[in-house]
Tab-separated table of C-alpha atoms in Angstrom:
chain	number	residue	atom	x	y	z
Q	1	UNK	CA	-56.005	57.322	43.670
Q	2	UNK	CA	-59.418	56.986	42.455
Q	3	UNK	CA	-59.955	57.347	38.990
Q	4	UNK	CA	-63.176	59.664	37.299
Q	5	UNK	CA	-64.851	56.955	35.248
Q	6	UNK	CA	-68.843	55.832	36.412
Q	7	UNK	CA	-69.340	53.082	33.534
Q	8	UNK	CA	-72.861	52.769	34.025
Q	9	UNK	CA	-72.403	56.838	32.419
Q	10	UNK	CA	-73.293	56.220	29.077
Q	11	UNK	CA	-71.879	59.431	27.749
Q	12	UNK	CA	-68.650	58.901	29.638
Q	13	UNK	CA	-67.743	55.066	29.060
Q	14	UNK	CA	-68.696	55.159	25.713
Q	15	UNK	CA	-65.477	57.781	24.683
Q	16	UNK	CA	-63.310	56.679	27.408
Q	17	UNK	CA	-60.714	55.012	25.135
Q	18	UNK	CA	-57.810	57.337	26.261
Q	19	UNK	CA	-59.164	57.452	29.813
Q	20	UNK	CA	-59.222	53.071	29.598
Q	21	UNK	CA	-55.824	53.085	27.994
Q	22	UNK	CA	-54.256	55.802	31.179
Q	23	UNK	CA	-55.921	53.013	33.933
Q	24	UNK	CA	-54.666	50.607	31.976
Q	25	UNK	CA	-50.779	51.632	32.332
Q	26	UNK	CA	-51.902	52.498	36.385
Q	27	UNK	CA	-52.331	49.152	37.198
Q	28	UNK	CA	-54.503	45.750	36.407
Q	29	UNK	CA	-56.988	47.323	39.393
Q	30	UNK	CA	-57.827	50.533	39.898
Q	31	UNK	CA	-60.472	52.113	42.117
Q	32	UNK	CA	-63.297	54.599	39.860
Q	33	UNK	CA	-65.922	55.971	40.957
Q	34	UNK	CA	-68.699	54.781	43.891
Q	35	UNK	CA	-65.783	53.265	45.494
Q	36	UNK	CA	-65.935	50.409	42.202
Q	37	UNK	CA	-62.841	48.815	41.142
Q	38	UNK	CA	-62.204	48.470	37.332
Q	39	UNK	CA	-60.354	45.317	35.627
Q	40	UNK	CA	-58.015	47.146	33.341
Q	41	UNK	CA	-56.055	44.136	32.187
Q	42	UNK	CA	-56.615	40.732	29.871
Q	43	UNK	CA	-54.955	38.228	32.382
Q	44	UNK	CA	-56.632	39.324	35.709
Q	45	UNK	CA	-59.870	39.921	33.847
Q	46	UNK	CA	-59.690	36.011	33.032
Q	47	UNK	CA	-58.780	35.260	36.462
Q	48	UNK	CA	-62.125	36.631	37.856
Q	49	UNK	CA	-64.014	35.183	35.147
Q	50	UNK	CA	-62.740	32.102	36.184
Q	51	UNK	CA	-63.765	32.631	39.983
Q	52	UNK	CA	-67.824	32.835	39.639
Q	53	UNK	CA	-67.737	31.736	43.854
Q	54	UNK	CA	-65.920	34.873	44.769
Q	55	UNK	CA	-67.281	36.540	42.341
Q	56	UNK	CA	-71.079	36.832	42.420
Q	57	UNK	CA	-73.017	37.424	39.044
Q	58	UNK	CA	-75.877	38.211	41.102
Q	59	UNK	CA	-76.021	41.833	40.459
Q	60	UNK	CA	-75.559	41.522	36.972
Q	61	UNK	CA	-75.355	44.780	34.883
Q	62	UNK	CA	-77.591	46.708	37.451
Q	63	UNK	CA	-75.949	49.957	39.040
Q	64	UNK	CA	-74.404	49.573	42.330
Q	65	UNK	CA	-77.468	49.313	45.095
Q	66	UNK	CA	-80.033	48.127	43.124
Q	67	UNK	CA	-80.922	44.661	43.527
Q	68	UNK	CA	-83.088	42.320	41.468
Q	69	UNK	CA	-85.224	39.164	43.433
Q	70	UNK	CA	-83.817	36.247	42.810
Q	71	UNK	CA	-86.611	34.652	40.086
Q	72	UNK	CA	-86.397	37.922	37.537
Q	73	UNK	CA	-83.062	37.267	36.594
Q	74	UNK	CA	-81.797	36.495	33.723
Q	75	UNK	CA	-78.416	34.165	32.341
Q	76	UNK	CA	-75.930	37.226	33.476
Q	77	UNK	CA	-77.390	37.416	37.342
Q	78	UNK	CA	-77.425	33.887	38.226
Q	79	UNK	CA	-75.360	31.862	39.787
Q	80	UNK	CA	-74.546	28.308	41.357
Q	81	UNK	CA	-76.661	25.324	39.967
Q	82	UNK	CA	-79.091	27.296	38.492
Q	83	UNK	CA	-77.294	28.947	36.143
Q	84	UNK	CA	-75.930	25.791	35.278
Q	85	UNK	CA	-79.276	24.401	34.713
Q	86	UNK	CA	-80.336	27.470	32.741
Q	87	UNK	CA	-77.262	27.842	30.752
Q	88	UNK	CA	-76.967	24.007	29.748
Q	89	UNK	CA	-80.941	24.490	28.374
Q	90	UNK	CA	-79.971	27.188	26.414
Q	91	UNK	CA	-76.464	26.381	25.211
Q	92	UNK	CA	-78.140	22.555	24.093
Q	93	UNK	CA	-80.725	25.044	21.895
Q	94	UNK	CA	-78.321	26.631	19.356
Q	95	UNK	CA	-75.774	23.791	18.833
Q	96	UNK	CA	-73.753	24.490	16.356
Q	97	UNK	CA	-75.668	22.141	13.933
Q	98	UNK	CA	-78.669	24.023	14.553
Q	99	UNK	CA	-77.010	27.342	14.370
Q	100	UNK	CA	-75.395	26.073	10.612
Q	101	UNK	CA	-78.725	24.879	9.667
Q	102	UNK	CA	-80.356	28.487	10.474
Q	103	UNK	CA	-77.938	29.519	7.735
Q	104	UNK	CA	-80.133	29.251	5.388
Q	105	UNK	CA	-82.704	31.578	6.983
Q	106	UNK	CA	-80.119	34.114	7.632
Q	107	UNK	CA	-79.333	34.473	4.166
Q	108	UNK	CA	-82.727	34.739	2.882
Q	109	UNK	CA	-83.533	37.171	5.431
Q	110	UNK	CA	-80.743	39.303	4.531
Q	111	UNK	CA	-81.834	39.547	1.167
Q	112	UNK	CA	-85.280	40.365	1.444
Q	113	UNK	CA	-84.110	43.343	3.773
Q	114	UNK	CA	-81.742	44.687	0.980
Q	115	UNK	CA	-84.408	44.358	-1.228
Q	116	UNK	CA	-85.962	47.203	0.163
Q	117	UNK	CA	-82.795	49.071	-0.956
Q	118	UNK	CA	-82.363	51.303	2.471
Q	119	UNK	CA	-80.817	54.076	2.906
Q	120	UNK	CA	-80.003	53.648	6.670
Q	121	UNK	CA	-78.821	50.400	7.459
Q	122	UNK	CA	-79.641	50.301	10.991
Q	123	UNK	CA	-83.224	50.332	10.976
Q	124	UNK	CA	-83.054	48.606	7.240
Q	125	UNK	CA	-80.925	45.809	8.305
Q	126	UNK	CA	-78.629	45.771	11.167
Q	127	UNK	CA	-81.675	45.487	13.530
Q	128	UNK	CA	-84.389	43.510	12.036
Q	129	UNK	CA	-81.580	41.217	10.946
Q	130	UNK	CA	-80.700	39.680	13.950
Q	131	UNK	CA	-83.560	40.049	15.478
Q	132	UNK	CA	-86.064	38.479	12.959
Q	133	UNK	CA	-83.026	35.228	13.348
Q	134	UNK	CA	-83.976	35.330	16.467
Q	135	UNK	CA	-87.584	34.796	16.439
Q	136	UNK	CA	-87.338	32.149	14.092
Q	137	UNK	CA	-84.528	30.483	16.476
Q	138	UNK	CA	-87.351	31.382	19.796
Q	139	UNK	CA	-90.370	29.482	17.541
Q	140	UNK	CA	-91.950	32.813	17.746
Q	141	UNK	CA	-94.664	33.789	14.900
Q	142	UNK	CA	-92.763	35.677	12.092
Q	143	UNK	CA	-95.157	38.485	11.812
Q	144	UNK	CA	-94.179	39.380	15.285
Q	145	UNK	CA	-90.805	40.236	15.002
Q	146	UNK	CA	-90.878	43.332	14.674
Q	147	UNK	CA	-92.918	44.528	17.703
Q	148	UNK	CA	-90.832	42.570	19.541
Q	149	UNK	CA	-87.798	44.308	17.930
Q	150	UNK	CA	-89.321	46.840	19.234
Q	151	UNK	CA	-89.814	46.598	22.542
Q	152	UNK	CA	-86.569	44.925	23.160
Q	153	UNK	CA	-84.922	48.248	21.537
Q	154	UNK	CA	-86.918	50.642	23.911
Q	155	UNK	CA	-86.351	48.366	26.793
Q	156	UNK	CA	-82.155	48.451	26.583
Q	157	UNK	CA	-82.596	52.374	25.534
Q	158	UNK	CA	-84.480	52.796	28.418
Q	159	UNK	CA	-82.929	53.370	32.351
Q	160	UNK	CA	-83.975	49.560	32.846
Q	161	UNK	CA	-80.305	47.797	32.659
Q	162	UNK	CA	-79.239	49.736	35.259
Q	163	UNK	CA	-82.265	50.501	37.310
Q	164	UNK	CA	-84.772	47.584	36.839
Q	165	UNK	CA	-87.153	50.171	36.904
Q	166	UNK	CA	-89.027	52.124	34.122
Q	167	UNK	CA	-91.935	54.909	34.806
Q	168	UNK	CA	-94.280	52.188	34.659
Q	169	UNK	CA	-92.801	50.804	37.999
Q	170	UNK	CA	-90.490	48.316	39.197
Q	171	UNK	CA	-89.461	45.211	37.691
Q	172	UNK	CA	-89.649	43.681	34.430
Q	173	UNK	CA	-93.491	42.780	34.585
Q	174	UNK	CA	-94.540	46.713	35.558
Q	175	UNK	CA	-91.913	47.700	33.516
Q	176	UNK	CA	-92.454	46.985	30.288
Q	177	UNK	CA	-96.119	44.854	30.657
Q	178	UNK	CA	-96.768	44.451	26.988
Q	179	UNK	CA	-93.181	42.989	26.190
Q	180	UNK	CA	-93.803	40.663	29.340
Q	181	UNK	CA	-97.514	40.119	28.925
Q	182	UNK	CA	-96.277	39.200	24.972
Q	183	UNK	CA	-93.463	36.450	26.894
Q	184	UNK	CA	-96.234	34.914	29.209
Q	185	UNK	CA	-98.837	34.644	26.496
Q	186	UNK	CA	-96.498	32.277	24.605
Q	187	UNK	CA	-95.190	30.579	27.544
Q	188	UNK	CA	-98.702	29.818	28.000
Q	189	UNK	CA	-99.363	28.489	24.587
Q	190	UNK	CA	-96.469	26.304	24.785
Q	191	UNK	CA	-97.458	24.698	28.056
Q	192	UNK	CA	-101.011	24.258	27.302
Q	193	UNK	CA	-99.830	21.851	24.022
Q	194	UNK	CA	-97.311	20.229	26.237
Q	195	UNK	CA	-100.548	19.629	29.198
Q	196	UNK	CA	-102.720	18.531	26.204
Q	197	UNK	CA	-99.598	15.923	25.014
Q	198	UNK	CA	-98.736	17.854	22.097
Q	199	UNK	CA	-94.682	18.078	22.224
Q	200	UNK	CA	-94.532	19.042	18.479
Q	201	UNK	CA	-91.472	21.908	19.208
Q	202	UNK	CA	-88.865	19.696	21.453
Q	203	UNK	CA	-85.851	21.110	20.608
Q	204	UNK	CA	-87.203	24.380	20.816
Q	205	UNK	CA	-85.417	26.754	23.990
Q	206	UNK	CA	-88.799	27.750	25.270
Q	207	UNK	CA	-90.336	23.786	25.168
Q	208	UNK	CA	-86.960	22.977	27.179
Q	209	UNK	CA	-87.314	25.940	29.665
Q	210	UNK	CA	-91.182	25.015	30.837
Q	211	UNK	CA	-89.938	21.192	31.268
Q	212	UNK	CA	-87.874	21.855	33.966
Q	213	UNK	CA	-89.551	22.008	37.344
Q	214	UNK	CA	-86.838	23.750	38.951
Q	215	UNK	CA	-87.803	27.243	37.008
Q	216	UNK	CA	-90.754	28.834	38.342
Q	217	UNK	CA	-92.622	30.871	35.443
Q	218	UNK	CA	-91.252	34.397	36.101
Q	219	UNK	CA	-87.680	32.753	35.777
Q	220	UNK	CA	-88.840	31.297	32.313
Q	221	UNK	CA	-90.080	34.563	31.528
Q	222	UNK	CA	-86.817	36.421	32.429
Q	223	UNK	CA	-84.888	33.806	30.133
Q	224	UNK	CA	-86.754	34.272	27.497
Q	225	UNK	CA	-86.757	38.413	27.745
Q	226	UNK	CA	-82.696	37.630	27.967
Q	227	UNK	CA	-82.540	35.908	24.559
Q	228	UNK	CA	-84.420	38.297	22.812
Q	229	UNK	CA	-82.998	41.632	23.454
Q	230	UNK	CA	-79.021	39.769	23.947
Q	231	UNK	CA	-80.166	38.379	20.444
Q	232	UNK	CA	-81.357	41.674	19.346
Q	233	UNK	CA	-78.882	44.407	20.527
Q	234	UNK	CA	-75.394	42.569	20.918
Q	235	UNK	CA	-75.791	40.957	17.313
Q	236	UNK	CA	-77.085	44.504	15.806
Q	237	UNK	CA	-74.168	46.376	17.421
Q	238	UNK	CA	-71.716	43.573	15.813
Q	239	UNK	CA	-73.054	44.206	12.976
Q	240	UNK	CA	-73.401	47.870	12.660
Q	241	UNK	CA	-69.855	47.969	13.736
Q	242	UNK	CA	-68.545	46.009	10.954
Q	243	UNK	CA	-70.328	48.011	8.692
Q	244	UNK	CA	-69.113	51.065	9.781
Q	245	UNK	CA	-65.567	50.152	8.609
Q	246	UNK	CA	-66.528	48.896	5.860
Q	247	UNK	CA	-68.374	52.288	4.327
Q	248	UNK	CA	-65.570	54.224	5.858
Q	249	UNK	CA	-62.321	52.579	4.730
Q	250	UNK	CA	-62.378	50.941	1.155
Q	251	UNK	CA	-58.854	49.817	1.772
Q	252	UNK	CA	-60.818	47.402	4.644
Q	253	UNK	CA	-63.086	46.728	2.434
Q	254	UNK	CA	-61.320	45.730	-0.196
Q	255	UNK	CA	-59.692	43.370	1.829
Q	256	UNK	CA	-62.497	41.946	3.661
Q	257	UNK	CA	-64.151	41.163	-0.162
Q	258	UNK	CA	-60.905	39.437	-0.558
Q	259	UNK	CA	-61.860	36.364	0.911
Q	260	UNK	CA	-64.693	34.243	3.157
Q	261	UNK	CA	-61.648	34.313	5.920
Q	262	UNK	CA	-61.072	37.516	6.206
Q	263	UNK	CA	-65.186	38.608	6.698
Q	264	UNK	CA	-64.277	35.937	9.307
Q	265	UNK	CA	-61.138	37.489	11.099
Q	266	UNK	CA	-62.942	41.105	10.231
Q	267	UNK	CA	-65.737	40.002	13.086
Q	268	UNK	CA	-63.779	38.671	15.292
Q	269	UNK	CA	-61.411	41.863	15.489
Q	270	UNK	CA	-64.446	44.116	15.509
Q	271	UNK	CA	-65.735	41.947	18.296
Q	272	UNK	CA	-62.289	42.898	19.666
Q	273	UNK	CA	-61.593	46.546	19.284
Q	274	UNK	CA	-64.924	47.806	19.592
Q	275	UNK	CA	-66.838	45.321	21.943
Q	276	UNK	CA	-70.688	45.653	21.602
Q	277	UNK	CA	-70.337	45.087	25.589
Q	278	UNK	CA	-68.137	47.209	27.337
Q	279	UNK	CA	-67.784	45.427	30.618
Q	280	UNK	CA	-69.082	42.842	33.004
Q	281	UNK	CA	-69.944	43.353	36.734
Q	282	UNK	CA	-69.395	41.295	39.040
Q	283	UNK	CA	-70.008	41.371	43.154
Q	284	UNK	CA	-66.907	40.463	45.170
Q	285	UNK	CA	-68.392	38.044	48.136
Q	286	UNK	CA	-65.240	37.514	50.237
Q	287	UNK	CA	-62.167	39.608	50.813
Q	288	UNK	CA	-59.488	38.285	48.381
Q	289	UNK	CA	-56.943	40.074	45.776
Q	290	UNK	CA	-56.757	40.310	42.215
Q	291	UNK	CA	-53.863	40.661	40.551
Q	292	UNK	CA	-51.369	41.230	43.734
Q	293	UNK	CA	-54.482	44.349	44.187
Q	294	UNK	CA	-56.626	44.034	47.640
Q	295	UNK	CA	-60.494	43.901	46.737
Q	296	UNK	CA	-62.823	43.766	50.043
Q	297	UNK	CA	-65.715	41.658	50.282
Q	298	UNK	CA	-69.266	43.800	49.104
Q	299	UNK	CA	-67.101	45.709	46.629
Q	300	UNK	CA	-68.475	45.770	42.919
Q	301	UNK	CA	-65.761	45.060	40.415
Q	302	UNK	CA	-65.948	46.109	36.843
Q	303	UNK	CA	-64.461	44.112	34.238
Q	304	UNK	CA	-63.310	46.042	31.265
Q	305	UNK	CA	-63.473	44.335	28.186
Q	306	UNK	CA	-63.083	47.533	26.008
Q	307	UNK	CA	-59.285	48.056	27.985
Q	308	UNK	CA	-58.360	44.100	28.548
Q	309	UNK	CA	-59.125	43.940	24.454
Q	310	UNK	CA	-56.377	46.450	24.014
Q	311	UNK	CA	-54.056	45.028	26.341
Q	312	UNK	CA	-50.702	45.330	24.533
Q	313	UNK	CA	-49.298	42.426	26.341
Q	314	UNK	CA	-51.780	40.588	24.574
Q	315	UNK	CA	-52.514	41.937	21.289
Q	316	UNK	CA	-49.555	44.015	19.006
Q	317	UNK	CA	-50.850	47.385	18.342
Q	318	UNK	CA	-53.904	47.070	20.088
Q	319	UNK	CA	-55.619	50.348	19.134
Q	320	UNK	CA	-55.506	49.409	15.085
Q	321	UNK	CA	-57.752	47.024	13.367
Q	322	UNK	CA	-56.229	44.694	11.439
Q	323	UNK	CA	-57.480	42.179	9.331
Q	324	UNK	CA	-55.573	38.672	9.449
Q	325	UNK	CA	-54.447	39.111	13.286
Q	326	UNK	CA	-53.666	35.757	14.776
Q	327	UNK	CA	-55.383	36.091	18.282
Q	328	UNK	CA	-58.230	38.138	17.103
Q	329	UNK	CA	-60.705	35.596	18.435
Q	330	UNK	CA	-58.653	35.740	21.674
Q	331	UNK	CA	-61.077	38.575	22.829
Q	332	UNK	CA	-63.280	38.613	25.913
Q	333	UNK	CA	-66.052	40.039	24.144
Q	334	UNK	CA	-68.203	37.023	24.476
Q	335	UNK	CA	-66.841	36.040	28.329
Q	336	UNK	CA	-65.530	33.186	29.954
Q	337	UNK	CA	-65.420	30.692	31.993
Q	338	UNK	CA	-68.677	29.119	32.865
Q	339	UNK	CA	-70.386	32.792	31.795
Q	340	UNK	CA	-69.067	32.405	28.530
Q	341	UNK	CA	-71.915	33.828	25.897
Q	342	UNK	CA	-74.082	30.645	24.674
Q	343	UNK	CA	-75.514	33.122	21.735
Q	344	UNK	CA	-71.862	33.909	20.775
Q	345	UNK	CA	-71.750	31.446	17.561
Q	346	UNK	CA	-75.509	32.761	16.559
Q	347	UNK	CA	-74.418	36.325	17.144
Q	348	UNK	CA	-70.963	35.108	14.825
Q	349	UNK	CA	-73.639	33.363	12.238
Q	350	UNK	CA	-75.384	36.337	11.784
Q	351	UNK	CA	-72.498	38.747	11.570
Q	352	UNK	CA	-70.911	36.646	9.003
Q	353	UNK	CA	-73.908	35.535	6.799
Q	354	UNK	CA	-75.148	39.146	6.943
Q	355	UNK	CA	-72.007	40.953	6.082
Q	356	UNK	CA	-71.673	37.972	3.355
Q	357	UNK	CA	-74.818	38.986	1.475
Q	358	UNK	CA	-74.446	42.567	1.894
Q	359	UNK	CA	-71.370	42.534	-0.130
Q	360	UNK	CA	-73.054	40.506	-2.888
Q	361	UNK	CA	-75.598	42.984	-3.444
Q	362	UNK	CA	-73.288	46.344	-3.339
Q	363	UNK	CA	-70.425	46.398	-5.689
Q	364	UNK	CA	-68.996	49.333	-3.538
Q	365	UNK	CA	-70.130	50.589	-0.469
Q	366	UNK	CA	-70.154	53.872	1.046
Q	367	UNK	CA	-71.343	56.145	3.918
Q	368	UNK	CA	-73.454	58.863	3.099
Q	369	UNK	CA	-71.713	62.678	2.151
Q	370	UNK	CA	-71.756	63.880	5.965
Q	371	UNK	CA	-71.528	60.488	7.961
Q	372	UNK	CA	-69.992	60.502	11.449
Q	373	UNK	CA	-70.108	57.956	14.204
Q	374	UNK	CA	-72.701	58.204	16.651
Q	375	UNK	CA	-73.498	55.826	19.493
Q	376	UNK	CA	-77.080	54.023	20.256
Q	377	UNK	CA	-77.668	55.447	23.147
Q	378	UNK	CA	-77.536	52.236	25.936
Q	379	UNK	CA	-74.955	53.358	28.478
Q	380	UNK	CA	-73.237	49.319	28.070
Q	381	UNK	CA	-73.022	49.260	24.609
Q	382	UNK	CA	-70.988	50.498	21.406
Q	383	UNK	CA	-72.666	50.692	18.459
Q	384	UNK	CA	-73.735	53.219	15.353
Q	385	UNK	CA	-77.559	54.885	15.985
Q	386	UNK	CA	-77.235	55.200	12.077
Q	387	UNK	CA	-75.287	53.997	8.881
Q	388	UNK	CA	-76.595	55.999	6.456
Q	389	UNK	CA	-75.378	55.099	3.099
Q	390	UNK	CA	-74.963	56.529	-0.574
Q	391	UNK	CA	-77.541	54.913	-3.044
């Protein structure tokens, strides 16, 4: 049987929860549309996560038949050595020291956005937030932040993901030239201090990118796009999440205010429940099995973190969010294996710090007389377009 679910169908995987939870009792496999085969379950979800030899990364989050040359890709479409090179760079560039010592900034930052007292805390918060954290992490100029908030917004709004193409062309260079022409200019600034023996930023991701030889410029280029918009949309879709339960249930909220660990366990059970990534891809490069299931060599394998997070072998009452669970953080939101998120404690830094301060500054919280969920519009990702709120 094959089931009626195209992921990459923003409008259909993004209310497929009773859909994900029917696959989910069919089997830890099933077969969906374009002859794909969805992960339904935690365990076998793991196991290919676990596998990156049989299972390619290559084709990252693209739609099936679309295929992106080898030095545009970024973190999620490499694989072998390289990614390891890559990965190790970028992990070794938000260490949990510097991470905790970007506290500061976070904080800061979150005030001075409430200061502005918004009314919709998306565009007031939620999305210069993490991105703005971001820039400062990159070394980029502050004053840039948000036209690069911007691009990176129209960019995963945009067909791109799946089609590496936009109306500008093919790619993301023709794509989206001013975001890339924006990436180059300071890869070029950064390499003309390091050619002149200035080495003033060491630590910095985009120093440690240009100083390996193994990474032509495009690559660079492609690594840096991949920080900013997984730094921009993943973080502001945590975020926004959280938020929405908060100005929606005061009982949550109350309990959330309660105490520093429970903001904690509230973001890791968000990250759970409602996953700002809804799946992985992955390309299946020899005949094999998963789970007891028969998956053929060329086939392109989903892997469903919305249904393995509600796997009720793994967590008790999976469809309710509950503050306090003891595997919240057991989620495959982030990954695993060697693919495992390097952003994931920045993306946790922000969530926390930001829900932290936005607490402090609004004895109660609540949505706006005529809220309702809506989702930002990328076909990956779960999210609210807007959190209007009552001032």
């Amino acid at each position: 049987m094959s089931w009626p679910f195209d992921p990459y169908d923003g409008a259909r995987a993004q209310s497929a929860w009773s859909l994900l939870e029917e696959m989910r009792r069919a089997g830890p496999v099933v077969e969906i549309d374009r002859e794909m085969r969805y992960v339904t379950r935690y365990e076998p979800c793991r196991d290919v996560l676990r596998d990156p030899v049989t299972f390619t990364s290559s084709i990252g989050m693209k739609a099936p038949g679309v295929v992106v040359p080898p030095l545009d890709r970024t973190l999620g479409e490499m694989d072998g050595p390289q990614h390891a090179l890559a990965r190790r760079i970028m992990v070794g560039s938000v260490t949990p020291r510097v991470v905790h010592a970007a506290e500061p900034f976070m904080r800061a930052t979150a005030h001075a956005l409430l200061d502005a007292a918004p009314t919709d805390l998306v565009p007031g918060f939620t999305v210069p937030l993490p991105n703005r954290v971001t820039t400062y992490l990159l070394g980029f100029p502050a004053e840039d932040a948000d036209a690069i908030a911007g691009w990176a917004q129209e960019l995963m709004e945009s067909g791109f993901p799946a089609t590496n193409r936009s109306h500008r062309g093919e790619g993301f260079a023709a794509a989206f030239p001013e975001f890339a022409g924006y990436i180059d200019d300071r890869i070029a600034a950064r390499r003309a201090e390091l050619e002149a023996g200035r080495d003033d930023h060491p630590d910095e991701v985009l120093t440690r990118l240009i100083k390996v030889n193994e990474l032509a410029p495009s690559q660079v280029r492609a690594l840096m796009r991949n920080l900013i918009t997984g730094g921009l949309t993943t973080t502001s879709q945590l975020l926004g999440n959280v938020i929405d339960l908060l100005i929606t249930d005061q009982d949550a909220q109350a309990l959330i205010r309660a105490s520093e660990a429970n903001l904690a366990s509230a973001v890791e059970e968000s990250l759970r429940l409602r996953p700002p990534v809804l799946f992985v891809a992955r390309g299946c490069a020899a005949d094999t099995d998963v789970a007891g299931c028969p998956v053929a060599a060329g086939t392109r394998v989903i892997l469903g973190h919305a249904s393995a997070n509600r796997d009720e072998d793994v967590f008790d009452e999976p469809d309710a969010f509950r503050v306090g669970r003891a595997n919240a953080d057991a989620h495959l939101t982030f990954g695993y294996g060697v693919h495992v998120c390097p952003g994931a404690a920045v993306a946790r830094a922000v969530a926390r710090v930001g829900i932290g301060v936005l607490l402090e500054r609004y004895a109660t919280l609540r949505a706006a007389p005529g809220y309702r969920f809506e989702n930002v519009p990328t076909y990956f990702e779960i999210g609210p377009k807007a959190l209007p709120i009552e001032t």
